[in-house]
Short mmCIF file of C-alpha atoms in Angstrom, two decimals:
data_model
loop_
_atom_site.label_atom_id
_atom_site.label_comp_id
_atom_site.label_asym_id
_atom_site.label_seq_id
_atom_site.Cartn_x
_atom_site.Cartn_y
_atom_site.Cartn_z
CA UNK A 121 31.64 120.46 143.53
CA UNK A 122 32.99 118.41 146.47
CA UNK A 123 35.31 119.52 149.05
CA UNK A 124 38.22 117.41 147.70
CA UNK A 125 37.75 118.96 144.30
CA UNK A 126 37.50 122.47 145.61
CA UNK A 127 40.79 122.00 147.54
CA UNK A 128 42.56 120.70 144.85
CA UNK A 129 41.78 123.68 142.72
CA UNK A 130 42.80 126.08 145.53
CA UNK A 131 45.89 124.40 146.07
CA UNK A 132 47.05 124.28 142.49
CA UNK A 133 45.69 127.89 141.78
CA UNK A 134 48.35 130.79 141.78
CA UNK A 135 46.62 133.56 140.00
CA UNK A 136 42.97 134.81 140.74
CA UNK A 137 41.41 137.29 138.51
CA UNK A 138 38.31 139.30 140.31
CA UNK A 139 35.88 140.62 138.22
CA UNK A 140 34.28 143.45 139.83
CA UNK A 141 37.08 144.27 142.41
CA UNK A 142 36.47 147.13 144.46
CA UNK A 143 38.83 149.59 146.50
CA UNK A 144 36.41 150.14 149.16
CA UNK A 145 37.71 148.23 152.16
CA UNK A 146 34.08 147.54 153.58
CA UNK A 147 32.92 145.72 150.42
CA UNK A 148 33.15 141.99 149.95
CA UNK A 149 34.73 142.60 146.40
CA UNK A 150 37.63 144.22 148.27
CA UNK A 151 38.06 142.34 151.45
CA UNK A 152 37.62 138.72 149.86
CA UNK A 153 40.44 139.32 147.27
CA UNK A 154 42.49 141.02 150.00
CA UNK A 155 42.26 137.79 152.02
CA UNK A 156 43.33 135.50 149.02
CA UNK A 157 46.28 138.04 148.27
CA UNK A 158 47.29 137.75 151.80
CA UNK A 159 47.42 133.96 151.70
CA UNK A 160 49.68 134.41 148.81
CA UNK A 161 47.64 134.24 145.67
CA UNK A 162 48.28 136.68 142.86
CA UNK A 163 45.19 138.72 142.51
CA UNK A 164 44.24 140.34 139.03
CA UNK A 165 41.76 142.95 139.87
CA UNK A 166 39.24 143.99 137.10
CA UNK A 167 36.94 147.09 137.22
CA UNK A 168 36.62 149.71 134.64
CA UNK A 169 35.67 152.36 137.40
CA UNK A 170 39.10 151.95 138.96
CA UNK A 171 41.38 150.99 135.80
CA UNK A 172 44.88 152.08 136.09
CA UNK A 173 44.84 152.30 139.74
CA UNK A 174 46.62 149.71 141.96
CA UNK A 175 45.09 147.15 144.08
CA UNK A 176 46.88 144.30 145.69
CA UNK A 177 50.23 145.03 143.98
CA UNK A 178 48.56 145.15 140.57
CA UNK A 179 47.22 147.47 138.13
CA UNK A 180 43.55 147.43 137.82
CA UNK A 181 42.41 146.35 134.43
CA UNK A 182 39.45 147.78 132.68
CA UNK A 183 38.32 144.36 131.27
CA UNK A 184 39.16 140.69 131.27
CA UNK A 185 40.34 141.15 127.71
CA UNK A 186 43.32 143.30 129.10
CA UNK A 187 44.72 140.59 131.38
CA UNK A 188 48.15 139.17 130.05
CA UNK A 189 48.72 136.36 132.61
CA UNK A 190 46.77 132.95 132.68
CA UNK A 191 44.07 132.78 135.15
CA UNK A 192 43.51 129.70 137.56
CA UNK A 193 40.37 130.91 139.24
CA UNK A 194 37.93 133.80 137.94
CA UNK A 195 36.20 135.32 141.08
CA UNK A 196 33.17 137.07 139.90
CA UNK A 197 31.52 140.05 141.97
CA UNK A 198 28.85 141.10 139.18
CA UNK A 199 25.09 140.99 139.41
CA UNK A 200 23.54 137.79 137.68
CA UNK A 201 21.88 140.07 135.01
CA UNK A 202 25.55 141.20 133.76
CA UNK A 203 26.90 137.93 133.44
CA UNK A 204 26.19 137.25 129.89
CA UNK A 205 27.60 140.23 128.60
CA UNK A 206 30.95 138.83 130.25
CA UNK A 207 30.62 135.51 128.59
CA UNK A 208 32.47 136.06 125.58
CA UNK A 209 35.63 137.60 127.55
CA UNK A 210 35.56 134.59 129.84
CA UNK A 211 35.56 132.13 127.16
CA UNK A 212 38.39 133.68 125.61
CA UNK A 213 40.23 134.05 129.01
CA UNK A 214 39.85 130.42 129.80
CA UNK A 215 40.09 130.23 133.20
CA UNK A 216 40.64 127.02 135.16
CA UNK A 217 37.60 127.78 137.17
CA UNK A 218 34.80 130.52 137.42
CA UNK A 219 33.79 131.19 141.11
CA UNK A 220 30.43 133.24 141.34
CA UNK A 221 30.29 134.80 144.86
CA UNK A 222 27.73 134.34 147.29
CA UNK A 223 24.22 135.46 145.94
CA UNK A 224 25.36 135.16 142.35
CA UNK A 225 23.70 132.32 140.13
CA UNK A 226 22.46 132.48 136.42
CA UNK A 227 21.64 128.86 135.33
CA UNK A 228 22.23 129.77 131.59
CA UNK A 229 25.57 131.36 132.14
CA UNK A 230 26.76 128.43 134.42
CA UNK A 231 25.45 125.96 131.62
CA UNK A 232 27.53 127.71 128.74
CA UNK A 233 30.63 127.71 130.83
CA UNK A 234 30.41 124.23 131.64
CA UNK A 235 29.46 123.38 127.78
CA UNK A 236 32.78 125.03 127.07
CA UNK A 237 34.75 122.82 129.70
CA UNK A 238 35.15 125.23 132.36
CA UNK A 239 33.84 124.32 135.89
CA UNK A 240 31.83 126.71 137.98
CA UNK A 241 31.09 127.22 141.57
CA UNK A 242 27.94 129.31 142.08
CA UNK A 243 26.50 131.08 145.00
CA UNK A 244 29.42 130.41 147.52
CA UNK A 245 32.03 132.96 149.10
CA UNK A 246 35.60 131.84 148.06
CA UNK A 247 37.06 133.46 151.31
CA UNK A 248 34.60 131.43 153.49
CA UNK A 249 35.24 128.37 151.55
CA UNK A 250 38.95 128.78 151.55
CA UNK A 251 38.91 129.42 155.53
CA UNK A 252 36.92 126.26 156.00
CA UNK A 253 38.98 124.04 153.74
CA UNK A 254 42.38 125.16 154.91
CA UNK A 255 42.24 126.49 158.55
CA UNK A 256 45.53 128.24 157.84
CA UNK A 257 47.74 129.14 154.79
CA UNK A 258 48.03 126.93 152.02
CA UNK A 259 51.82 126.32 150.81
CA UNK A 260 52.33 128.05 147.64
#
């Protein structure tokens, strides 16, 4: 996906679900969504280990199926081997974009999402790309 398209998705997005969100501030699955939350996005954390706790002003959901709000971007912090298990929930959720964090790729999973009409960004850090594209806060 080119920079113009990425920037457009990030400008339109309001809600980002984070699959694999973590409460440990030293982990990317915490500090990346925290950065995005500080930029004004609503963050919906998803992780069964922390279900019911609060992160980024929201209750942590145990699964994507529990999310009640529309999701503009799904930011994924899960190992590639776990991605196929999440596919049915992701297809039901119909996020505007699925973002696989740095080091995460799965060609079959990515292909299934694209076939379903869901764009995918793989092996890129959402925080790094946001900083590069916006050199400051975006107007929300």
